[in-house]
Amino acid sequence: MFALKNYNLYINDRILFENLNLNINPGEIHVLMGKNGVGKSSIAKSIMGDANYTVKGSIIYNNEDITNLSIDERSRKGIYLLNQSPMAIEGVTNASMLRTALGEREKNVDIFKLNKELLEVCEKLELDKSFIHKDINVGASGGERKKIELMHLWILKPTFIILDEIDSGLDVDALKIVGKSLKEYYELYHPSILIITHSNTLINNFDLYHVHLLDNKKIIKSGGKELAHDILTKGFKDLDNSSTFVIRKNNNYE
């Protein structure tokens, strides 16, 4: 469903990752973990086509090489990035943006149906309904911005979701709402998900997932929930003494 093949990532002629390989099958949840500055968010941005990065190798989505596609082309194919720090966009309301985005897929957008869905999603997310017709993220707190990103997700219904530390900066109540909403979306639509996080609070909402530890420009270890548990309880330095991870070999668990 999604793959990075012999993936090399550069920014300003500096290499961030070398010959990285990652396969995500339909409906699978994969987690990227690693120290601050290792390049986790850079992977997310490059998957979406951020022009600040240069990619050598291949980004495959539904058996199609999308390495050279533009951001909007990737979005239309069903890839969605929930940003760590969503930006404010003045002059464009959430409703008008979503109506335009849906219009790229279908000729006639039912405005009444869209408005009904937006109201239902706002209630689900405990998000003030006034945000529907407000400029994107303008006047919204950090937690509200994350919920607005989720509102967009529920309307656009992507099939591959990248969560870039969406759990950062959320209070306890907001984190519960975000986690519940994502789990509900997953159970309804079974998308593939790539989670970037430093916490187990979000990933514990899901029953099965694959964890990958990034360091030294590559994925150095892969495993399941046990690896995430070891990282979060022991830290990165003591992982070599752990018996709950497996070394990667040819992109498979050894």
Coordinates of N, CA and C in Angstrom, one line a residue:
M1 N 0.8 -1.2 0.0 CA 0.0 0.0 0.0 C 0.9 1.3 0.0
F2 N 1.9 1.2 0.8 CA 2.9 2.3 0.9 C 4.3 1.8 1.1
A3 N 5.3 2.4 0.4 CA 6.6 1.9 0.6 C 7.6 3.0 0.3
L4 N 8.7 3.0 1.1 CA 9.9 3.8 0.8 C 10.9 2.7 0.4
K5 N 11.5 2.9 -0.9 CA 12.4 1.9 -1.4 C 13.7 2.6 -1.7
N6 N 14.8 2.1 -1.1 CA 16.1 2.7 -1.2 C 16.1 4.2 -1.1
Y7 N 15.4 4.6 -0.1 CA 15.0 6.0 0.1 C 16.2 6.8 0.7
N8 N 16.6 7.8 0.0 CA 17.7 8.7 0.5 C 17.1 10.1 0.6
L9 N 17.2 10.8 1.7 CA 16.6 12.1 1.9 C 17.7 13.1 2.2
Y10 N 17.6 14.2 1.5 CA 18.6 15.3 1.6 C 17.8 16.6 1.9
I11 N 18.5 17.5 2.7 CA 18.1 18.9 2.8 C 19.4 19.8 2.8
N12 N 19.4 20.7 1.8 CA 20.5 21.6 1.6 C 21.8 20.8 1.5
D13 N 21.7 19.8 0.6 CA 22.9 18.9 0.3 C 23.3 18.0 1.5
R14 N 22.6 18.1 2.6 CA 23.0 17.3 3.8 C 22.1 16.0 3.8
I15 N 22.7 14.9 3.9 CA 21.9 13.6 3.9 C 21.3 13.3 5.2
L16 N 20.0 13.1 5.3 CA 19.3 12.8 6.5 C 19.1 11.3 6.7
F17 N 18.8 10.6 5.6 CA 18.6 9.1 5.6 C 19.2 8.5 4.4
E18 N 19.8 7.3 4.6 CA 20.5 6.5 3.5 C 19.8 5.2 3.3
N19 N 19.4 4.9 2.1 CA 18.9 3.5 1.7 C 17.9 3.0 2.7
L20 N 17.0 3.8 3.1 CA 16.0 3.4 4.0 C 14.9 2.6 3.3
N21 N 14.4 1.5 3.9 CA 13.3 0.8 3.3 C 12.2 0.5 4.3
L22 N 11.0 0.8 3.9 CA 9.8 0.6 4.8 C 8.6 0.2 4.0
N23 N 7.9 -0.9 4.4 CA 6.7 -1.3 3.7 C 5.5 -1.2 4.7
I24 N 4.5 -0.6 4.3 CA 3.2 -0.6 5.1 C 2.1 -1.2 4.2
N25 N 1.5 -2.2 4.7 CA 0.4 -2.9 4.0 C -0.9 -2.2 4.4
P26 N -1.9 -2.5 3.6 CA -3.3 -1.9 3.8 C -3.7 -2.2 5.2
G27 N -4.2 -1.1 5.9 CA -4.7 -1.2 7.3 C -3.7 -1.4 8.4
E28 N -2.4 -1.4 8.0 CA -1.3 -1.5 9.1 C -1.1 -0.1 9.7
I29 N -0.6 -0.2 11.0 CA -0.2 1.0 11.7 C 1.3 0.8 12.0
H30 N 2.1 1.8 11.6 CA 3.5 1.8 11.9 C 3.9 3.0 12.6
V31 N 4.8 2.9 13.5 CA 5.2 4.0 14.4 C 6.7 4.2 14.2
L32 N 7.1 5.5 14.0 CA 8.5 5.9 13.9 C 8.8 6.6 15.2
M33 N 9.9 6.2 15.9 CA 10.4 6.8 17.1 C 11.9 7.0 17.0
G34 N 12.4 8.0 17.8 CA 13.8 8.3 17.7 C 14.0 9.6 18.5
K35 N 15.3 9.9 18.7 CA 15.7 11.1 19.4 C 15.3 12.3 18.7
N36 N 15.2 13.4 19.4 CA 14.9 14.7 18.8 C 15.9 15.1 17.7
G37 N 15.5 15.5 16.6 CA 16.4 15.9 15.5 C 16.9 14.8 14.6
V38 N 16.4 13.6 14.8 CA 16.9 12.5 14.0 C 16.3 12.5 12.6
G39 N 15.2 13.3 12.4 CA 14.6 13.4 11.1 C 13.3 12.8 10.9
K40 N 12.5 12.5 12.0 CA 11.2 11.9 11.8 C 10.2 12.8 11.1
S41 N 10.2 14.0 11.4 CA 9.2 14.9 10.7 C 9.7 15.2 9.3
S42 N 11.0 15.1 9.0 CA 11.5 15.3 7.7 C 10.9 14.2 6.8
I43 N 10.8 13.0 7.3 CA 10.3 11.9 6.5 C 8.8 12.2 6.1
A44 N 8.1 12.6 7.1 CA 6.6 13.0 6.9 C 6.5 14.0 5.8
K45 N 7.3 15.1 6.0 CA 7.2 16.2 5.0 C 7.6 15.8 3.6
S46 N 8.6 14.9 3.5 CA 9.1 14.5 2.2 C 8.0 13.6 1.5
I47 N 7.3 12.8 2.3 CA 6.3 11.9 1.8 C 5.2 12.8 1.1
M48 N 4.9 13.9 1.7 CA 3.9 14.8 1.1 C 4.4 15.7 0.0
G49 N 5.8 15.7 -0.2 CA 6.3 16.4 -1.4 C 6.9 17.8 -1.0
D50 N 7.2 18.0 0.2 CA 7.8 19.3 0.6 C 9.0 19.6 -0.3
A51 N 9.0 20.8 -0.9 CA 10.0 21.1 -1.8 C 11.4 21.4 -1.2
N52 N 11.4 21.6 0.1 CA 12.7 21.8 0.8 C 13.6 20.6 0.9
Y53 N 13.0 19.4 0.5 CA 13.7 18.2 0.6 C 13.9 17.6 -0.7
T54 N 15.0 16.9 -0.9 CA 15.3 16.1 -2.1 C 15.3 14.6 -1.8
V55 N 14.6 13.9 -2.6 CA 14.5 12.5 -2.4 C 15.1 11.7 -3.6
K56 N 16.0 10.8 -3.2 CA 16.5 9.8 -4.2 C 16.1 8.4 -3.8
G57 N 15.6 7.6 -4.7 CA 15.0 6.4 -4.4 C 13.5 6.5 -4.8
S58 N 12.7 5.7 -4.2 CA 11.2 5.7 -4.6 C 10.3 5.8 -3.4
I59 N 9.2 6.6 -3.6 CA 8.1 6.6 -2.7 C 6.9 6.0 -3.4
I60 N 6.5 4.8 -3.0 CA 5.4 4.1 -3.7 C 4.1 4.2 -2.9
Y61 N 3.0 4.4 -3.6 CA 1.7 4.5 -3.0 C 0.7 3.7 -3.9
N62 N 0.1 2.7 -3.4 CA -0.8 1.9 -4.2 C -0.2 1.4 -5.5
N63 N 1.0 0.9 -5.4 CA 1.8 0.4 -6.5 C 2.2 1.5 -7.6
E64 N 2.1 2.7 -7.2 CA 2.5 3.8 -8.1 C 3.6 4.6 -7.5
D65 N 4.6 4.9 -8.3 CA 5.7 5.7 -7.9 C 5.3 7.2 -7.9
I66 N 5.2 7.8 -6.7 CA 4.7 9.2 -6.5 C 5.9 10.1 -6.2
T67 N 7.1 9.7 -6.3 CA 8.2 10.5 -5.9 C 8.3 11.9 -6.5
N68 N 7.8 12.0 -7.7 CA 7.9 13.3 -8.4 C 6.6 14.0 -8.5
L69 N 5.5 13.5 -7.8 CA 4.3 14.2 -7.9 C 4.2 15.4 -7.0
S70 N 3.4 16.4 -7.3 CA 3.2 17.6 -6.4 C 2.4 17.2 -5.2
I71 N 2.5 18.2 -4.2 CA 1.7 18.0 -3.0 C 0.3 17.7 -3.2
D72 N -0.3 18.6 -4.1 CA -1.8 18.4 -4.3 C -2.1 17.1 -5.0
E73 N -1.2 16.6 -5.9 CA -1.5 15.4 -6.5 C -1.5 14.2 -5.5
R74 N -0.5 14.3 -4.6 CA -0.4 13.2 -3.6 C -1.7 13.3 -2.6
S75 N -2.1 14.5 -2.3 CA -3.3 14.7 -1.5 C -4.5 14.1 -2.1
R76 N -4.7 14.3 -3.4 CA -5.9 13.8 -4.1 C -5.9 12.3 -4.2
K77 N -4.7 11.7 -4.1 CA -4.6 10.2 -4.1 C -5.0 9.6 -2.8
G78 N -5.2 10.4 -1.7 CA -5.6 9.9 -0.4 C -4.6 10.0 0.7
I79 N -3.5 10.7 0.5 CA -2.5 10.8 1.6 C -2.7 12.1 2.4
Y80 N -2.7 12.0 3.7 CA -3.0 13.1 4.5 C -2.1 13.2 5.7
L81 N -1.5 14.4 5.9 CA -0.5 14.7 6.9 C -1.2 15.6 8.0
L82 N -1.3 15.1 9.2 CA -1.7 15.9 10.4 C -0.5 16.5 11.0
N83 N -0.3 17.8 10.9 CA 0.9 18.5 11.2 C 1.1 18.6 12.7
Q84 N 2.4 18.6 13.1 CA 2.7 18.9 14.5 C 2.4 20.3 14.9
S85 N 2.6 21.2 14.0 CA 2.2 22.6 14.3 C 1.4 23.2 13.1
P86 N 0.1 23.0 13.1 CA -0.7 23.4 12.0 C -0.7 25.0 11.8
M87 N -0.5 25.4 10.6 CA -0.4 26.9 10.4 C -1.7 27.5 10.2
A88 N -1.8 28.8 10.5 CA -3.0 29.6 10.3 C -3.0 30.1 8.8
I89 N -4.2 30.1 8.2 CA -4.3 30.6 6.8 C -5.4 31.6 6.8
E90 N -5.1 32.8 6.7 CA -6.1 33.9 6.7 C -6.8 34.0 5.3
G91 N -8.1 34.3 5.3 CA -8.8 34.5 4.1 C -9.4 33.3 3.5
V92 N -9.2 32.1 4.1 CA -9.7 30.8 3.6 C -10.4 30.1 4.8
T93 N -11.7 30.0 4.7 CA -12.4 29.3 5.8 C -12.3 27.8 5.7
N94 N -12.5 27.1 6.8 CA -12.4 25.6 6.8 C -13.5 25.1 5.8
A95 N -14.7 25.6 5.8 CA -15.8 25.1 5.0 C -15.4 25.3 3.5
S96 N -14.9 26.5 3.1 CA -14.6 26.7 1.7 C -13.5 25.9 1.2
M97 N -12.5 25.7 2.1 CA -11.3 24.8 1.7 C -11.8 23.4 1.5
L98 N -12.6 22.9 2.4 CA -13.1 21.5 2.2 C -14.0 21.4 1.0
R99 N -14.9 22.4 0.8 CA -15.7 22.3 -0.4 C -14.9 22.3 -1.7
T100 N -13.9 23.1 -1.7 CA -13.0 23.1 -2.9 C -12.3 21.8 -3.1
A101 N -11.8 21.2 -1.9 CA -11.0 20.0 -2.0 C -11.9 18.8 -2.5
L102 N -13.2 18.8 -2.0 CA -14.1 17.8 -2.4 C -14.5 17.9 -3.9
G103 N -14.5 19.2 -4.3 CA -14.9 19.5 -5.7 C -13.8 19.0 -6.7
E104 N -12.6 18.8 -6.2 CA -11.6 18.2 -7.0 C -11.8 16.7 -7.3
R105 N -12.7 16.1 -6.5 CA -13.0 14.7 -6.6 C -14.3 14.4 -7.3
E106 N -15.3 15.3 -7.1 CA -16.6 15.0 -7.6 C -17.1 16.3 -8.2
K107 N -18.0 16.2 -9.2 CA -18.5 17.4 -9.9 C -19.4 18.3 -9.0
N108 N -20.3 17.6 -8.3 CA -21.3 18.4 -7.6 C -21.2 18.1 -6.1
V109 N -20.8 19.1 -5.3 CA -20.7 18.9 -3.9 C -22.0 19.3 -3.2
D110 N -22.6 18.4 -2.5 CA -23.8 18.7 -1.8 C -23.5 19.6 -0.5
I111 N -23.8 20.9 -0.6 CA -23.4 21.8 0.5 C -24.1 21.5 1.7
F112 N -25.4 21.1 1.6 CA -26.2 20.8 2.8 C -25.6 19.5 3.5
K113 N -25.3 18.5 2.7 CA -24.7 17.3 3.3 C -23.4 17.6 4.0
L114 N -22.5 18.4 3.3 CA -21.2 18.8 3.9 C -21.4 19.5 5.2
N115 N -22.3 20.5 5.2 CA -22.5 21.2 6.5 C -23.0 20.3 7.6
K116 N -23.9 19.4 7.3 CA -24.4 18.4 8.3 C -23.2 17.6 8.8
E117 N -22.4 17.1 7.9 CA -21.2 16.3 8.3 C -20.3 17.1 9.2
L118 N -20.0 18.4 8.9 CA -19.2 19.2 9.6 C -19.7 19.4 11.0
L119 N -21.0 19.6 11.2 CA -21.6 19.8 12.5 C -21.5 18.6 13.3
E120 N -21.6 17.4 12.7 CA -21.5 16.1 13.4 C -20.1 15.9 13.9
V121 N -19.1 16.3 13.0 CA -17.7 16.1 13.4 C -17.3 17.0 14.5
C122 N -17.8 18.3 14.5 CA -17.5 19.2 15.5 C -18.0 18.7 16.9
E123 N -19.2 18.1 16.8 CA -19.7 17.6 18.1 C -18.9 16.4 18.6
K124 N -18.5 15.6 17.7 CA -17.6 14.4 18.0 C -16.3 14.9 18.7
L125 N -15.7 15.9 18.1 CA -14.4 16.4 18.6 C -14.5 17.4 19.7
E126 N -15.8 17.8 20.1 CA -16.0 18.8 21.1 C -15.3 20.1 20.7
L127 N -15.5 20.4 19.4 CA -14.9 21.6 18.8 C -16.0 22.6 18.5
D128 N -15.8 23.9 18.9 CA -16.8 24.9 18.7 C -17.2 25.0 17.2
K129 N -18.5 24.9 16.9 CA -19.0 24.9 15.6 C -18.7 26.1 14.8
S130 N -18.4 27.2 15.5 CA -18.0 28.5 14.8 C -16.8 28.3 13.9
F131 N -15.9 27.3 14.2 CA -14.7 27.1 13.4 C -15.0 26.7 12.0
I132 N -16.2 26.1 11.8 CA -16.5 25.7 10.4 C -16.4 26.8 9.4
H133 N -16.8 28.0 9.8 CA -16.8 29.2 8.9 C -15.8 30.2 9.3
K134 N -14.8 29.8 10.1 CA -13.7 30.7 10.4 C -12.5 30.4 9.5
D135 N -11.6 31.4 9.4 CA -10.4 31.1 8.6 C -9.6 30.0 9.2
I136 N -8.9 29.2 8.4 CA -8.3 28.0 8.9 C -7.3 28.3 10.0
N137 N -7.6 27.8 11.2 CA -6.7 27.9 12.4 C -6.5 29.3 12.9
V138 N -7.1 30.3 12.4 CA -7.0 31.7 12.9 C -7.7 31.8 14.2
G139 N -7.0 32.3 15.2 CA -7.6 32.4 16.5 C -7.8 31.1 17.3
A140 N -7.2 30.0 16.8 CA -7.4 28.7 17.4 C -6.2 28.4 18.3
S141 N -6.4 27.8 19.4 CA -5.3 27.4 20.3 C -4.6 26.2 19.7
G142 N -3.5 25.7 20.3 CA -2.8 24.6 19.7 C -3.7 23.3 19.7
G143 N -4.4 23.1 20.8 CA -5.3 21.9 20.8 C -6.4 22.0 19.8
E144 N -7.0 23.2 19.7 CA -8.1 23.4 18.7 C -7.6 23.2 17.3
R145 N -6.3 23.6 17.0 CA -5.8 23.4 15.7 C -5.6 21.9 15.3
K146 N -5.3 21.1 16.3 CA -5.2 19.6 16.1 C -6.6 19.1 15.8
K147 N -7.6 19.6 16.5 CA -8.9 19.1 16.3 C -9.4 19.5 14.9
I148 N -9.0 20.7 14.5 CA -9.4 21.2 13.1 C -8.8 20.3 12.1
E149 N -7.6 19.9 12.3 CA -6.9 18.9 11.4 C -7.7 17.6 11.3
L150 N -8.2 17.2 12.4 CA -9.0 16.0 12.5 C -10.4 16.2 11.8
M151 N -10.9 17.4 11.9 CA -12.2 17.7 11.2 C -12.0 17.6 9.7
H152 N -10.9 18.1 9.2 CA -10.5 18.0 7.8 C -10.4 16.5 7.4
L153 N -9.8 15.7 8.3 CA -9.6 14.3 8.0 C -10.9 13.6 7.8
W154 N -11.8 13.8 8.7 CA -13.1 13.2 8.7 C -13.9 13.5 7.4
I155 N -13.7 14.7 6.9 CA -14.4 15.1 5.7 C -13.7 14.6 4.4
L156 N -12.4 14.6 4.4 CA -11.7 14.2 3.2 C -11.5 12.7 3.1
K157 N -11.5 12.0 4.2 CA -11.5 10.5 4.3 C -10.3 9.9 3.5
P158 N -9.0 10.3 4.0 CA -7.8 9.7 3.3 C -7.7 8.3 3.6
T159 N -6.9 7.6 2.8 CA -6.6 6.2 3.0 C -5.2 5.9 3.6
F160 N -4.4 6.9 3.6 CA -3.0 6.8 4.2 C -2.8 8.1 5.1
I161 N -2.7 7.9 6.4 CA -2.6 9.0 7.3 C -1.2 9.1 8.0
I162 N -0.6 10.3 8.0 CA 0.6 10.5 8.7 C 0.3 11.4 9.9
L163 N 0.6 10.9 11.1 CA 0.4 11.7 12.3 C 1.7 12.1 12.8
D164 N 2.1 13.4 12.6 CA 3.4 13.9 13.0 C 3.2 14.6 14.4
E165 N 3.4 13.8 15.5 CA 3.4 14.3 16.9 C 2.1 15.1 17.1
I166 N 1.0 14.5 16.7 CA -0.3 15.2 16.9 C -0.6 15.2 18.4
D167 N 0.0 14.4 19.2 CA -0.3 14.3 20.6 C 0.5 15.3 21.4
S168 N 1.4 16.0 20.8 CA 2.2 17.0 21.5 C 1.4 18.2 21.8
G169 N 1.6 18.8 23.0 CA 0.9 20.0 23.4 C -0.5 19.9 23.7
L170 N -1.1 18.7 23.8 CA -2.5 18.5 24.1 C -2.7 18.2 25.6
D171 N -3.7 18.8 26.2 CA -4.0 18.5 27.6 C -4.7 17.1 27.6
V172 N -4.9 16.6 28.8 CA -5.4 15.3 29.0 C -6.7 15.0 28.4
D173 N -7.6 16.0 28.5 CA -9.0 15.8 27.9 C -8.9 15.8 26.4
A174 N -8.1 16.8 25.8 CA -8.0 16.9 24.4 C -7.4 15.6 23.8
L175 N -6.4 15.1 24.5 CA -5.7 13.9 24.1 C -6.6 12.7 24.0
K176 N -7.5 12.6 25.0 CA -8.5 11.5 25.0 C -9.5 11.6 23.8
I177 N -9.9 12.9 23.5 CA -10.8 13.1 22.4 C -10.2 12.8 21.1
V178 N -8.9 13.2 20.9 CA -8.2 13.0 19.7 C -7.9 11.5 19.5
G179 N -7.5 10.8 20.5 CA -7.3 9.4 20.4 C -8.5 8.6 20.1
K180 N -9.6 8.9 20.7 CA -10.9 8.3 20.5 C -11.4 8.5 19.1
S181 N -11.2 9.7 18.6 CA -11.6 10.1 17.2 C -10.8 9.3 16.2
L182 N -9.5 9.2 16.4 CA -8.6 8.5 15.4 C -8.9 7.0 15.4
K183 N -9.2 6.4 16.6 CA -9.5 5.0 16.7 C -10.9 4.7 16.0
E184 N -11.8 5.6 16.2 CA -13.1 5.5 15.5 C -13.0 5.5 14.0
Y185 N -12.2 6.5 13.5 CA -11.9 6.6 12.1 C -11.2 5.3 11.6
Y186 N -10.3 4.8 12.3 CA -9.6 3.6 11.9 C -10.5 2.4 11.8
E187 N -11.4 2.3 12.8 CA -12.3 1.1 12.8 C -13.3 1.2 11.7
L188 N -13.7 2.5 11.3 CA -14.7 2.6 10.2 C -14.1 2.5 8.8
Y189 N -12.8 3.0 8.6 CA -12.3 3.1 7.2 C -11.0 2.3 7.0
H190 N -10.4 1.8 8.1 CA -9.2 0.9 8.0 C -8.1 1.5 7.1
P191 N -7.7 2.8 7.4 CA -6.6 3.3 6.6 C -5.3 2.7 7.1
S192 N -4.2 2.9 6.3 CA -2.9 2.7 6.8 C -2.4 4.0 7.5
I193 N -1.7 3.8 8.6 CA -1.3 5.0 9.4 C 0.2 4.9 9.8
L194 N 0.8 6.0 9.6 CA 2.2 6.2 10.1 C 2.2 7.2 11.2
I195 N 2.6 6.8 12.4 CA 2.6 7.6 13.6 C 4.0 8.0 14.0
I196 N 4.2 9.3 14.2 CA 5.5 9.8 14.7 C 5.2 10.4 16.1
T197 N 5.9 9.8 17.1 CA 5.5 10.2 18.4 C 6.7 9.9 19.4
H198 N 6.6 10.6 20.6 CA 7.5 10.4 21.7 C 6.7 9.8 22.9
S199 N 5.5 9.5 22.6 CA 4.6 9.0 23.7 C 3.8 7.8 23.4
N200 N 3.4 7.0 24.4 CA 2.6 5.9 24.1 C 1.1 6.1 24.3
T201 N 0.8 7.4 24.7 CA -0.6 7.7 24.9 C -1.5 7.5 23.7
L202 N -1.0 8.0 22.6 CA -1.8 7.9 21.4 C -1.8 6.4 20.8
I203 N -0.6 5.8 20.7 CA -0.5 4.5 20.1 C -1.2 3.4 20.9
N204 N -1.4 3.7 22.2 CA -2.1 2.7 23.0 C -3.6 2.6 22.6
N205 N -4.1 3.5 21.8 CA -5.4 3.4 21.3 C -5.6 2.3 20.3
F206 N -4.5 1.8 19.7 CA -4.6 0.8 18.7 C -4.0 -0.5 19.2
D207 N -4.6 -1.6 18.7 CA -4.3 -2.9 19.2 C -3.0 -3.4 18.6
L208 N -2.8 -3.3 17.3 CA -1.6 -3.8 16.6 C -0.9 -2.8 15.9
Y209 N 0.4 -2.8 16.0 CA 1.2 -1.9 15.2 C 2.7 -2.3 15.2
H210 N 3.4 -1.8 14.3 CA 4.9 -2.1 14.1 C 5.6 -0.8 14.5
V211 N 6.7 -1.0 15.3 CA 7.5 0.1 15.8 C 8.9 0.1 15.1
H212 N 9.3 1.3 14.7 CA 10.7 1.4 14.1 C 11.5 2.5 14.8
L213 N 12.7 2.1 15.1 CA 13.5 3.1 15.8 C 14.5 3.7 14.8
L214 N 14.5 5.0 14.7 CA 15.4 5.7 13.8 C 16.7 6.2 14.5
D215 N 17.8 6.0 13.8 CA 19.1 6.6 14.3 C 20.1 6.4 13.2
N216 N 21.1 7.2 13.2 CA 22.3 7.1 12.3 C 21.8 7.0 10.9
K217 N 20.8 7.8 10.5 CA 20.3 7.9 9.1 C 19.6 6.6 8.6
K218 N 19.1 5.8 9.5 CA 18.4 4.6 9.0 C 17.5 4.1 10.1
I219 N 16.7 3.1 9.8 CA 15.9 2.3 10.8 C 16.8 1.3 11.4
I220 N 17.1 1.3 12.7 CA 18.1 0.4 13.3 C 17.4 -0.8 14.0
K221 N 16.2 -0.6 14.4 CA 15.5 -1.7 15.1 C 14.0 -1.6 14.8
S222 N 13.4 -2.8 14.7 CA 11.9 -2.9 14.5 C 11.4 -3.9 15.4
G223 N 10.1 -3.7 15.8 CA 9.4 -4.6 16.7 C 8.0 -4.2 16.9
G224 N 7.4 -4.7 18.0 CA 6.0 -4.4 18.2 C 5.9 -3.5 19.4
K225 N 4.8 -3.7 20.2 CA 4.6 -2.8 21.3 C 5.7 -2.9 22.4
E226 N 6.3 -4.0 22.5 CA 7.4 -4.2 23.4 C 8.5 -3.2 23.2
L227 N 8.9 -3.0 21.9 CA 9.9 -2.0 21.6 C 9.5 -0.6 22.0
A228 N 8.3 -0.2 21.7 CA 7.8 1.1 22.1 C 7.9 1.2 23.7
H229 N 7.5 0.2 24.4 CA 7.5 0.2 25.8 C 8.9 0.4 26.3
D230 N 9.9 -0.4 25.7 CA 11.3 -0.3 26.2 C 11.8 1.1 25.9
I231 N 11.5 1.7 24.8 CA 12.0 3.1 24.5 C 11.5 4.1 25.5
L232 N 10.2 3.9 25.8 CA 9.6 4.9 26.7 C 9.9 4.7 28.2
T233 N 10.3 3.5 28.6 CA 10.7 3.3 30.0 C 12.2 3.3 30.2
K234 N 12.9 2.8 29.3 CA 14.4 2.7 29.5 C 15.1 3.9 28.8
G235 N 14.5 4.5 27.8 CA 15.2 5.5 27.0 C 16.0 4.9 25.9
F236 N 16.7 5.7 25.1 CA 17.4 5.2 24.0 C 18.7 4.5 24.3
K237 N 19.4 5.0 25.4 CA 20.7 4.5 25.7 C 20.7 3.1 26.2
D238 N 19.7 2.6 26.8 CA 19.6 1.3 27.4 C 19.0 0.2 26.5
L239 N 18.7 0.6 25.3 CA 18.0 -0.3 24.4 C 18.8 -1.5 24.0
D240 N 20.1 -1.4 24.0 CA 21.0 -2.5 23.6 C 20.9 -3.6 24.6
N241 N 20.5 -3.3 25.8 CA 20.3 -4.4 26.8 C 19.0 -5.1 26.7
S242 N 18.1 -4.6 25.8 CA 16.7 -5.1 25.7 C 16.7 -6.4 24.9
S243 N 15.9 -7.3 25.2 CA 15.7 -8.5 24.4 C 14.4 -8.5 23.7
T244 N 13.7 -7.4 23.7 CA 12.3 -7.4 23.1 C 12.3 -6.8 21.7
F245 N 13.4 -6.4 21.2 CA 13.5 -5.9 19.8 C 14.1 -6.9 18.9
V246 N 14.0 -6.7 17.6 CA 14.6 -7.5 16.6 C 15.4 -6.6 15.7
I247 N 16.6 -7.0 15.2 CA 17.4 -6.2 14.3 C 16.7 -6.4 12.9
R248 N 16.7 -5.3 12.2 CA 16.2 -5.3 10.8 C 17.2 -6.0 9.9
K249 N 16.6 -6.8 9.0 CA 17.4 -7.4 7.9 C 16.6 -7.5 6.7
N250 N 17.0 -6.8 5.6 CA 16.2 -6.8 4.4 C 14.8 -6.4 4.6
N251 N 14.6 -5.4 5.5 CA 13.3 -4.9 5.7 C 12.3 -5.9 6.3
N252 N 12.8 -7.0 6.9 CA 12.0 -7.9 7.5 C 12.5 -8.1 9.0
Y253 N 11.6 -8.6 9.8 CA 12.0 -8.9 11.2 C 12.9 -10.2 11.2
E254 N 14.0 -10.1 11.9 CA 14.9 -11.3 11.9 C 14.5 -12.3 12.9

